[in-house]
Tab-separated table of C-alpha atoms in Angstrom:
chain	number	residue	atom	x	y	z
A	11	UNK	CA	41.680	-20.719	33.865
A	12	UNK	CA	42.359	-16.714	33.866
A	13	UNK	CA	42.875	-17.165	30.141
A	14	UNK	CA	40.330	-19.110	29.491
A	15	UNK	CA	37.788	-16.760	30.982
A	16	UNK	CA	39.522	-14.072	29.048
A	17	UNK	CA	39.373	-15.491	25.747
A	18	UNK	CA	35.482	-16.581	26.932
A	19	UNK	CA	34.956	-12.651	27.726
A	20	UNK	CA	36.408	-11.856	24.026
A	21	UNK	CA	34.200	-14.137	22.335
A	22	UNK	CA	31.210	-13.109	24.327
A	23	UNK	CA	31.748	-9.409	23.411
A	24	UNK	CA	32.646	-10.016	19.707
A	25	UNK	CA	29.242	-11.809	20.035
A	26	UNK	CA	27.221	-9.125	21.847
A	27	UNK	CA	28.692	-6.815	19.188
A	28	UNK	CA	27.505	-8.873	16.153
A	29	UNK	CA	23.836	-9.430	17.289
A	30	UNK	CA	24.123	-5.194	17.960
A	31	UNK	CA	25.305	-4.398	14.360
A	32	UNK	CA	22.702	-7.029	13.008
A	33	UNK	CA	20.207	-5.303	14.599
A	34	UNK	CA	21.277	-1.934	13.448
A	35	UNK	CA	22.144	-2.866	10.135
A	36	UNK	CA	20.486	-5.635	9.123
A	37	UNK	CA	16.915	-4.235	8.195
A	38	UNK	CA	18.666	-1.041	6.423
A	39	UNK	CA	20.438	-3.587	4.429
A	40	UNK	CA	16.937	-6.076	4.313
A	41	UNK	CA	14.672	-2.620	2.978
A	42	UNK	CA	17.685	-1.342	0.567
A	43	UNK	CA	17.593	-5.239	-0.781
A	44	UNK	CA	13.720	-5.078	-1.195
A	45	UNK	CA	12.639	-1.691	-1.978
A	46	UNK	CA	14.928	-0.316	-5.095
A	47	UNK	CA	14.428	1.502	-7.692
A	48	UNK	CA	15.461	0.752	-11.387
A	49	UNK	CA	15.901	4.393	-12.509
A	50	UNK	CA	16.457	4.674	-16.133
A	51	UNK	CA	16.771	8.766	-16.438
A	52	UNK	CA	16.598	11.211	-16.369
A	53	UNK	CA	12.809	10.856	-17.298
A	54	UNK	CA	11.911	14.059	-19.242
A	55	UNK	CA	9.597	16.867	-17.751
A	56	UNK	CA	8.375	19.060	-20.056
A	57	UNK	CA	7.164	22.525	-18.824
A	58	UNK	CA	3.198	21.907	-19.569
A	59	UNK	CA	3.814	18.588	-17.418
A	60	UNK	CA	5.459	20.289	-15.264
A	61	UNK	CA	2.417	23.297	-15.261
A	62	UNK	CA	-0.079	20.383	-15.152
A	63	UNK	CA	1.963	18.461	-12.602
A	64	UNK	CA	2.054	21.190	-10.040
A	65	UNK	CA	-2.042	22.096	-10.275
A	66	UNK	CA	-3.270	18.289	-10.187
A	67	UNK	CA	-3.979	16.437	-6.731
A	68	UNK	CA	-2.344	13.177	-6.834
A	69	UNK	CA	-3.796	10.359	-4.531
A	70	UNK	CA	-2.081	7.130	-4.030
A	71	UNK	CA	-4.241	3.906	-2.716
A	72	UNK	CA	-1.101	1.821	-1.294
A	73	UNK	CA	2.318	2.419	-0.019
A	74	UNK	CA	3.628	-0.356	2.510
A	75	UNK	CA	6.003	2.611	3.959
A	76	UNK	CA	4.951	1.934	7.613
A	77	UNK	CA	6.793	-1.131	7.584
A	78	UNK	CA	10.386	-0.005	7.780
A	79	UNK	CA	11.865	1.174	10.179
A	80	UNK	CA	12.774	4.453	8.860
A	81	UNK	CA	11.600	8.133	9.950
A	82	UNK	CA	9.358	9.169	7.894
A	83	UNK	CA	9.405	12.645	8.690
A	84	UNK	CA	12.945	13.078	6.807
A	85	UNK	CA	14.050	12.383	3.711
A	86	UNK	CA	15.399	8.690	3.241
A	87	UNK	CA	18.650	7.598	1.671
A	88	UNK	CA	16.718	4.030	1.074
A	89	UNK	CA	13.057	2.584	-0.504
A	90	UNK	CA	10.312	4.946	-1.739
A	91	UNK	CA	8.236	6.933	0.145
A	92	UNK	CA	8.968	9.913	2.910
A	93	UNK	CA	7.187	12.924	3.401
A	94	UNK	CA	9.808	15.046	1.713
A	95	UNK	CA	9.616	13.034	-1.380
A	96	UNK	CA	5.959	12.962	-0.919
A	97	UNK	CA	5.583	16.757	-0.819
A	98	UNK	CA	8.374	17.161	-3.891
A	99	UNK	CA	5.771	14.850	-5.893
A	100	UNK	CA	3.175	16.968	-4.703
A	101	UNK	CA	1.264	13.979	-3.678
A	102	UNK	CA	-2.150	15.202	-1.403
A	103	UNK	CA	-3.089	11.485	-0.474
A	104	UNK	CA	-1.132	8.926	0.587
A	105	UNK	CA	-2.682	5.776	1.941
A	106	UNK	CA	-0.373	4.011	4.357
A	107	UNK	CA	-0.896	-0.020	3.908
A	108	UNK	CA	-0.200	-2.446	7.428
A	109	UNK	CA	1.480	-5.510	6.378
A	110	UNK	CA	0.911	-7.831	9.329
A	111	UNK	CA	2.094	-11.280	7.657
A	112	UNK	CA	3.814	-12.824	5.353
A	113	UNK	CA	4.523	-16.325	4.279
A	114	UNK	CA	8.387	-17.118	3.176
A	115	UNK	CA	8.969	-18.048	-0.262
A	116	UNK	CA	5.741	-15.897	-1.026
A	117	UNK	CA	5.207	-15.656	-4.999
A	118	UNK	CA	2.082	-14.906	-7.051
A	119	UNK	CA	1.474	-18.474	-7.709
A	120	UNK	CA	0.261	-20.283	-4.579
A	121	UNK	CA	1.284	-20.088	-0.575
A	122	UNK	CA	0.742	-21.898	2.493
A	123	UNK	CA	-0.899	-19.644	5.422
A	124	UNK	CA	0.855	-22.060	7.371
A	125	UNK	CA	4.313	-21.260	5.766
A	126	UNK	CA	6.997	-19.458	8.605
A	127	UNK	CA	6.507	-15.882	9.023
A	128	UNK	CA	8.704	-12.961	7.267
A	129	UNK	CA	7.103	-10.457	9.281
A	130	UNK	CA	7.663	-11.960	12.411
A	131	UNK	CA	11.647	-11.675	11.954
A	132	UNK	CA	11.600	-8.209	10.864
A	133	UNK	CA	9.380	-7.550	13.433
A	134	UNK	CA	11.916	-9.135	15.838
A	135	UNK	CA	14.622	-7.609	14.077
A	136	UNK	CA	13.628	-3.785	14.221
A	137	UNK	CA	12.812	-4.027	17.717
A	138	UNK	CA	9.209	-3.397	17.568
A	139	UNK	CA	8.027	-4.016	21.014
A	140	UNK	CA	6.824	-7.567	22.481
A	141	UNK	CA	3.585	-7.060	21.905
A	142	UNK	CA	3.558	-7.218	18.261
A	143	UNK	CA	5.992	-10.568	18.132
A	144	UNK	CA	2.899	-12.854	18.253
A	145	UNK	CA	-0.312	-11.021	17.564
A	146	UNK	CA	-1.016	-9.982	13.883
A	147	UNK	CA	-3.813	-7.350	15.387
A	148	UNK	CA	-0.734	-5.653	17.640
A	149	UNK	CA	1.485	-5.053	14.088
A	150	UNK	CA	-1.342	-3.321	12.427
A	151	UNK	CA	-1.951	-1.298	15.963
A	152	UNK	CA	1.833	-0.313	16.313
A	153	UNK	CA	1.799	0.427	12.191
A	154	UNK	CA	-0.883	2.933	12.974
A	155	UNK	CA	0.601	4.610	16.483
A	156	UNK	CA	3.616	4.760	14.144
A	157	UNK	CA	1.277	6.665	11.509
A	158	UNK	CA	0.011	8.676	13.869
A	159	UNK	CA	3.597	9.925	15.074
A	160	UNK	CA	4.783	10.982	12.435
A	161	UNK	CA	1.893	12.900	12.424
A	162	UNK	CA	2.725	14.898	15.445
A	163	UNK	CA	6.449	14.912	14.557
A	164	UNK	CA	5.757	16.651	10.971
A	165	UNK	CA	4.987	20.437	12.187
A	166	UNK	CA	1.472	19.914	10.327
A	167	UNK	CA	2.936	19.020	7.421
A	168	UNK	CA	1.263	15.255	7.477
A	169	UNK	CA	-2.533	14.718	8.665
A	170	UNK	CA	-4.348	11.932	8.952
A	171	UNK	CA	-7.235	11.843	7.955
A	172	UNK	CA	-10.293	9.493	9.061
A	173	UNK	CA	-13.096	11.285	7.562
A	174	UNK	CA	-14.462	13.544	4.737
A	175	UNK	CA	-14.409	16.570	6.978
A	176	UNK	CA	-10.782	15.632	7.542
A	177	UNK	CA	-9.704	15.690	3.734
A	178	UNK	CA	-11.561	18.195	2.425
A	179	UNK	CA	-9.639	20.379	5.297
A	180	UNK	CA	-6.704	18.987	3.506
A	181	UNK	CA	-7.651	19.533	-0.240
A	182	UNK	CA	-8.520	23.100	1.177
A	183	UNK	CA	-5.541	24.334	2.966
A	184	UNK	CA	-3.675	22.872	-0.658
A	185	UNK	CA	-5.188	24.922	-2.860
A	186	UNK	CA	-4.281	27.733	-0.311
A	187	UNK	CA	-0.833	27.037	-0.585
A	188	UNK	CA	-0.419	25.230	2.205
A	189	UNK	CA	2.729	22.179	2.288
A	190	UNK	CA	-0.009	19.635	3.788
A	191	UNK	CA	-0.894	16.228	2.879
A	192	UNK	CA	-3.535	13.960	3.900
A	193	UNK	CA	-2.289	10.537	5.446
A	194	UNK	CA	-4.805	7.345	5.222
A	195	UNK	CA	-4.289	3.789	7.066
A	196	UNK	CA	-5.297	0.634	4.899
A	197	UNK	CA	-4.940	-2.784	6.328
A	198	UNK	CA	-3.238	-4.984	3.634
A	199	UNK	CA	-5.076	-8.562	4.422
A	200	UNK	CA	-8.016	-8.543	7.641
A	201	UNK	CA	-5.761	-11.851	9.124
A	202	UNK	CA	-4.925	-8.525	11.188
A	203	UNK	CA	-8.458	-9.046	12.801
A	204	UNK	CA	-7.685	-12.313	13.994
A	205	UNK	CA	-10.552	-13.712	13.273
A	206	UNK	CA	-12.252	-11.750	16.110
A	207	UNK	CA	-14.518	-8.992	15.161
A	208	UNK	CA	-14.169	-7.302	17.747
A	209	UNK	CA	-10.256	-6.290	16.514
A	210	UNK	CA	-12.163	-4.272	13.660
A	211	UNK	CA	-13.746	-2.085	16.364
A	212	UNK	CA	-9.686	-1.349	17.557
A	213	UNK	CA	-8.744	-0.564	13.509
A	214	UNK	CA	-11.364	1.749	13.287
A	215	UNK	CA	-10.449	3.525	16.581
A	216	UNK	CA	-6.708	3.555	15.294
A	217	UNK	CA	-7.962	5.670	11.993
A	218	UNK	CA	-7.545	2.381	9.828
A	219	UNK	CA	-10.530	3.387	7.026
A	220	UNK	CA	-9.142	0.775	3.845
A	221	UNK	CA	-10.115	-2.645	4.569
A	222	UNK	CA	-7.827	-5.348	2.122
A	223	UNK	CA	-9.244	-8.879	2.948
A	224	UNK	CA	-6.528	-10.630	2.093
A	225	UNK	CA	-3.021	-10.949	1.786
A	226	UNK	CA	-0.336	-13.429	-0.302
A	227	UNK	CA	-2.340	-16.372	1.535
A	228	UNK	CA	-5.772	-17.866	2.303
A	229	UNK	CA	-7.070	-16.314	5.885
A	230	UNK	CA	-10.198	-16.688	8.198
A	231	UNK	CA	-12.453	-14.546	5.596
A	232	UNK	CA	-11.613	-16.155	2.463
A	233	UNK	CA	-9.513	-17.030	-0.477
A	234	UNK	CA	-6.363	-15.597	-1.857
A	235	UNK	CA	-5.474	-14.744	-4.995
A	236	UNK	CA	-2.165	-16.499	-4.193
A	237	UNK	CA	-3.802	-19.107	-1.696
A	238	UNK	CA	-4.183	-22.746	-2.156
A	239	UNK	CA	-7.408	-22.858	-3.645
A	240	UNK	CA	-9.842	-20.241	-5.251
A	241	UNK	CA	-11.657	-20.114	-2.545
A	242	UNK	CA	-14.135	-17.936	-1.642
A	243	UNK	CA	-15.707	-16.310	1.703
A	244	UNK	CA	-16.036	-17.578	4.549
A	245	UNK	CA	-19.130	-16.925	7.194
A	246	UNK	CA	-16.711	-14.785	8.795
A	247	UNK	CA	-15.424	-13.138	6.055
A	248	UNK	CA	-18.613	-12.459	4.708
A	249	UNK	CA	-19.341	-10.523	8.293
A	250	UNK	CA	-16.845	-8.315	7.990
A	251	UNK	CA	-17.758	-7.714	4.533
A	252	UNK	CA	-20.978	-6.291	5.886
A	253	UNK	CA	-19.345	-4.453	8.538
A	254	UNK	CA	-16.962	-2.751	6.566
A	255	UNK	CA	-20.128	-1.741	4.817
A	256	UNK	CA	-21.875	-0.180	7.362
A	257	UNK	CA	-19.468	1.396	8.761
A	258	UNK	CA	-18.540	3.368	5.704
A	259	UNK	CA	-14.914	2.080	5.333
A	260	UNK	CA	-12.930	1.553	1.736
A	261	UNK	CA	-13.340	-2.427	0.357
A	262	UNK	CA	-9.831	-3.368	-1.121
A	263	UNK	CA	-10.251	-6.467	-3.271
A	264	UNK	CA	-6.332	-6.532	-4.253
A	265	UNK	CA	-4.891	-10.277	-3.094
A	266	UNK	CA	-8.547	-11.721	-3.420
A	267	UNK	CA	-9.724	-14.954	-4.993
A	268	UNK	CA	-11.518	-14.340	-7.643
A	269	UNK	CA	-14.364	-16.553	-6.002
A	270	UNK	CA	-13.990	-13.275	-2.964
A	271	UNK	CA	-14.360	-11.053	-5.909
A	272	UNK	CA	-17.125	-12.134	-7.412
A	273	UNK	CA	-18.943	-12.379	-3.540
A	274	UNK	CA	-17.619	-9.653	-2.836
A	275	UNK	CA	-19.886	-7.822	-6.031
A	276	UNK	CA	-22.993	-9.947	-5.491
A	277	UNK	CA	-23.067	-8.594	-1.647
A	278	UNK	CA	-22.543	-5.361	-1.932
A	279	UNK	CA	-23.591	-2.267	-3.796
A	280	UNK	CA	-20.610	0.407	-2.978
A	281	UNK	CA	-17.662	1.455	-4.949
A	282	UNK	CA	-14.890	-1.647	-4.397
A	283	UNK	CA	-11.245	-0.670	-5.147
A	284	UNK	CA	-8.143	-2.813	-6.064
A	285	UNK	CA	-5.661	-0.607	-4.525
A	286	UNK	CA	-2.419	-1.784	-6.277
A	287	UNK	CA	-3.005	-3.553	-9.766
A	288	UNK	CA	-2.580	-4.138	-13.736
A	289	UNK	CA	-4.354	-5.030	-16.559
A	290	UNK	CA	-4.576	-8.646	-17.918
A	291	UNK	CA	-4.903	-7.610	-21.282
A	292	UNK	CA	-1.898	-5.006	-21.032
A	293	UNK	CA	0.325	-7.511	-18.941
A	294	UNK	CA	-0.998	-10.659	-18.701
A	295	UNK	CA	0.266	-11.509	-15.207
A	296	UNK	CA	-1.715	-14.038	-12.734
A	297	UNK	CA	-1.369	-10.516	-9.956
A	298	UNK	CA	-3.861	-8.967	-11.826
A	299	UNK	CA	-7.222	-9.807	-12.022
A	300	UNK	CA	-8.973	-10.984	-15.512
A	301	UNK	CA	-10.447	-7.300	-17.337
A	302	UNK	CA	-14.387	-8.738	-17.066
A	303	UNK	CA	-13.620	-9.105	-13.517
A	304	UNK	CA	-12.382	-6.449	-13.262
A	305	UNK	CA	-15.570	-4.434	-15.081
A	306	UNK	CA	-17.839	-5.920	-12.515
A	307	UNK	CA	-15.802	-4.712	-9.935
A	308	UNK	CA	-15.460	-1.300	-10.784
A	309	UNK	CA	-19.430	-1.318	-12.147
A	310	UNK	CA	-20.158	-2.023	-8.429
A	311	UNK	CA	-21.410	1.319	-6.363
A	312	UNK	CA	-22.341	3.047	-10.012
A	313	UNK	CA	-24.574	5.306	-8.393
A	314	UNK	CA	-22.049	6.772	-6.507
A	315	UNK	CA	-19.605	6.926	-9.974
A	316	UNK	CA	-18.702	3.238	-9.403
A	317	UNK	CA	-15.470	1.724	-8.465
A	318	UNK	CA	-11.266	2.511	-9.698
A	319	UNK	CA	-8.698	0.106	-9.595
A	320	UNK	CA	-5.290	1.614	-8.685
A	321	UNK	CA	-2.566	1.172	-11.500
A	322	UNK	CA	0.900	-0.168	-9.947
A	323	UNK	CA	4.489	1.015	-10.637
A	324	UNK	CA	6.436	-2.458	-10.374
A	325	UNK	CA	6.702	-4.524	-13.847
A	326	UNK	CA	5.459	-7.672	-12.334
A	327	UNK	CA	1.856	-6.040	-13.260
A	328	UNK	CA	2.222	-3.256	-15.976
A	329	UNK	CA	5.738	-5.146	-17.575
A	330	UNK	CA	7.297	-2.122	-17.873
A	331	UNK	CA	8.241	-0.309	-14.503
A	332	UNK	CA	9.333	2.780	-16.427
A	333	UNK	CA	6.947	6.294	-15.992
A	334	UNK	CA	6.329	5.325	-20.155
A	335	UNK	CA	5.201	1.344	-18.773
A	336	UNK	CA	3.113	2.778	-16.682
A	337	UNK	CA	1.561	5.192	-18.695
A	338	UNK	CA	0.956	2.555	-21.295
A	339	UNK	CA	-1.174	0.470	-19.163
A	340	UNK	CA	-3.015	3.271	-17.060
A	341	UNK	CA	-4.244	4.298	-21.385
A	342	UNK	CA	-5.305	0.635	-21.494
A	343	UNK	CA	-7.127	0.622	-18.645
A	344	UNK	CA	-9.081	4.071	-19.750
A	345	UNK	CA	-9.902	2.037	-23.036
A	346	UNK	CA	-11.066	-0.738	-20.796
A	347	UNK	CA	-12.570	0.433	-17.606
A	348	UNK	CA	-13.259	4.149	-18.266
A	349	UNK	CA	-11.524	6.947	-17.764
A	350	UNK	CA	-13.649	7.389	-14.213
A	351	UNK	CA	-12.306	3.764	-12.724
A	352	UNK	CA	-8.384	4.290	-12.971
A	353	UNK	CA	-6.336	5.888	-10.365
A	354	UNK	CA	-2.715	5.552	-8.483
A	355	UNK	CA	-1.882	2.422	-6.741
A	356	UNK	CA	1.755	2.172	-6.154
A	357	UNK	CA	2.504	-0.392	-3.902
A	358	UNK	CA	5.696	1.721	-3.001
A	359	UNK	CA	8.124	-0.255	-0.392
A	360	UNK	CA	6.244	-3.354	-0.479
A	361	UNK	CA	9.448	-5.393	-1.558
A	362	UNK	CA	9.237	-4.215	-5.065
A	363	UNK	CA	11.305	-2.878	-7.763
A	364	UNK	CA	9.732	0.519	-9.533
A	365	UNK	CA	11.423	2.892	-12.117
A	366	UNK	CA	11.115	5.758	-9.806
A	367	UNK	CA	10.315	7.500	-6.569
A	368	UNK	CA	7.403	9.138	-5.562
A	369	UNK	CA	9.274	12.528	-5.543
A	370	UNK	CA	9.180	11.884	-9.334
A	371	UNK	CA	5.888	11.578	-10.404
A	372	UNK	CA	5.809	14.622	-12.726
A	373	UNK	CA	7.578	12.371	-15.059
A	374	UNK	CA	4.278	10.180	-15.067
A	375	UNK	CA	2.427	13.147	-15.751
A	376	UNK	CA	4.430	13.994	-18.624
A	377	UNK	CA	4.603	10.500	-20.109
A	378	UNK	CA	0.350	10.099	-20.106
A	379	UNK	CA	0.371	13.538	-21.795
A	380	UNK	CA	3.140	12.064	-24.260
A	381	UNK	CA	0.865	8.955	-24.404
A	382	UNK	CA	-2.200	10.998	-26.022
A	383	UNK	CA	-4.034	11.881	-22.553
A	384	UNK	CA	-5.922	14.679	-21.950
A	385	UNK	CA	-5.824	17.111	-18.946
A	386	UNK	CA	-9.255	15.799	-17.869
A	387	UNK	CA	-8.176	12.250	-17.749
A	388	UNK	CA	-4.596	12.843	-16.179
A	389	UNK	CA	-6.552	14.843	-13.193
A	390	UNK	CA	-8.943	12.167	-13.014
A	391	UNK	CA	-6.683	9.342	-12.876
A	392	UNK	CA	-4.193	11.028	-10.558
A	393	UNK	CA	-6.239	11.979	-7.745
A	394	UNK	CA	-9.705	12.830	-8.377
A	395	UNK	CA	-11.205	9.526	-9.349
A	396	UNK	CA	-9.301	8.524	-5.842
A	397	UNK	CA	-11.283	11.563	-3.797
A	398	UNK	CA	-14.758	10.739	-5.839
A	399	UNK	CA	-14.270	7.306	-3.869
A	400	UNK	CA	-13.098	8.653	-0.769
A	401	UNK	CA	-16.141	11.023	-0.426
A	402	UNK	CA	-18.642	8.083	-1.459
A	403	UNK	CA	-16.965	6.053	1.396
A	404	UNK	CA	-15.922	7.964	4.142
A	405	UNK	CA	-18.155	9.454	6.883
């Protein structure tokens, strides 16, 4: 019996030990699996990019950062985004996206909502506490907290902002000289309401200021582009529609149905945004939306300069994740849209593959200026066409 219990003791440590190290390791491992980068350089820089690179503000509608569980306050050995590398890319905006669900097996094609829960595991998995194991509304909270420490932890480095008093403090204390950059919260997908409207009063309070309505599956507002039908909104979707209206908050159409999109215009008269997007007719991809749609959408708001849609860095919507693939199709959509309704949408660490980090963004900058852009357009599409929007929006 003495044995016995021994060799039971041995087996329960080697036990304890393994759950430990999968803990530990196993999201490092998960995020290093999901978040790489398919660097082909070195990318060249010339020295006007460079020039231009260093005078531009940059503004980026969607980095999924938040949900790893790494400190953002240092520089990271793993996925995309940090402040370090956000600073070396002399990025002035970043907004922070809360992924809150998502369904396993999840491609661009069609998902169940009632499919089992990825986040849920991770969730479980980085030790994020109790609170956000069951309720969708507790992630996005806990996303934001986390937001909001990193904050505090950065020596002023990282603010974040809520309103236009905010960022112009920002955009100021930048062209002082000041190593500062603003910090936005975007919910990716309002499932993170719950259905209860009364959850969008607790977003708001959090700083959360861009609304996506949905995700990679149908939800209580409406249809997904990736749902089970094109559906479109529902009564309570078409609520918070309004609300996010009046209360002066950012309307992300990215994951929509096109049925939501087309609502979406016909109810509202505010610049819209698709934070993290293509071109159909420069990579004809079911992720991004159709280009007429995509005119209405950024026609919306026109007396406020109208709409942008914010060009991604993975090739499942530009084809190419290079800085030269991306240029290509940020061109295409000035030739489209207009040069005032393109801007940054990177969808860095959302489980996707890009061709570099955001510490190397001067070697976008040199490839638009290689791809026949001017200095006017480059500014606009890398961060002013972003702050036109911002300022229309935000309080």
């Amino acid at each position: 019996m003495q044995t016995l219990g021994k060799w039971l003791g041995r087996i329960l440590l080697v036990a304890v030990l393994a759950v430990i190290a999968a803990l530990y390791f196993g999201p490092g491992y998960v995020e290093a699996d999901r978040n790489t980068v398919n660097w082909q350089g070195p990318y060249p820089v010339s020295d006007e990019a460079a020039a231009l690179h260093s005078d531009l503000v940059i503004g980026d509608w969607h980095a999924d950062s938040l949900l790893w569980n790494r400190d953002l306050t240092e520089r990271g050995t793993r996925g995309h985004v940090d402040l370090p590398r956000l600073l070396e890319g002399n990025v002035a905006v970043q907004v922070f996206t809360a992924v809150t669900k998502s369904p396993a097996g999840q491609n661009y094609e069609e998902n169940s909502a009632d499919a089992t829960d990825n986040i849920t595991l991770l969730a479980l998995a980085q030790l994020w506490p109790p609170r956000t194991w069951g309720s969708l509304a507790e992630r996005a909270l806990y996303q934001a907290e986390r937001l909001h420490g990193f904050a505090e932890a950065s020596g002023g480095a990282l603010r974040v902002v809520t309103d236009r008093a905010g960022l112009d403090a920002v955009l100021e204390a930048r062209a002082g000289g000041e190593p500062v950059m603003a910090g936005m919260l975007g919910i990716e997908g309002a499932h993170a309401l719950e259905g209860d409207m009364a959850n969008l009063d607790r977003m708001e309070a959090a700083g959360y200021r861009v609304i996506g309505l949905q995700h990679f599956f149908d939800n209580e507002l409406g249809g997904s582009l990736h749902g089970e039908a094109d559906a479109g909104l529902t009564e309570f979707g078409r609520a918070v529609v309004e609300e996010v209206v009046a209360r002066d908050m950012v309307l992300d159409l990215a994951h929509s149905s096109y049925a939501v999109a087309r609502e979406v215009v016909e109810m509202t008269d505010i610049p819209l945004i698709v934070s993290h997007t293509g071109l159909r007719s420069a990579c004809d991809a079911h992720r991004n939306f159709p280009d007429d749609l995509m005119r209405a959408i950024v026609a919306n708001g026109a007396d406020r300069g109208g709409g942008v849609i914010g060009i991604g860095y993975w090739a499942d919507v530009t084809c190419d994740d290079s800085p030269d693939g991306v240029a290509r199709v940020i061109m295409a959509a000035i030739e489209t849209l207009g040069v005032a309704h393109v801007s940054l949408g990177s969808d860095y660490d959302g489980s996707v593959t890009v061709g570099f980090d955001t510490s190397e963004l001067a070697a976008l900058t040199d490839a638009l200026l290689r791809a026949g852009a001017t200095e006017d357009e480059i500014r606009a599409v890398m961060g002013e066409n972003l702050i036109r929007v911002l300022r229309a929006r935000l309080r």
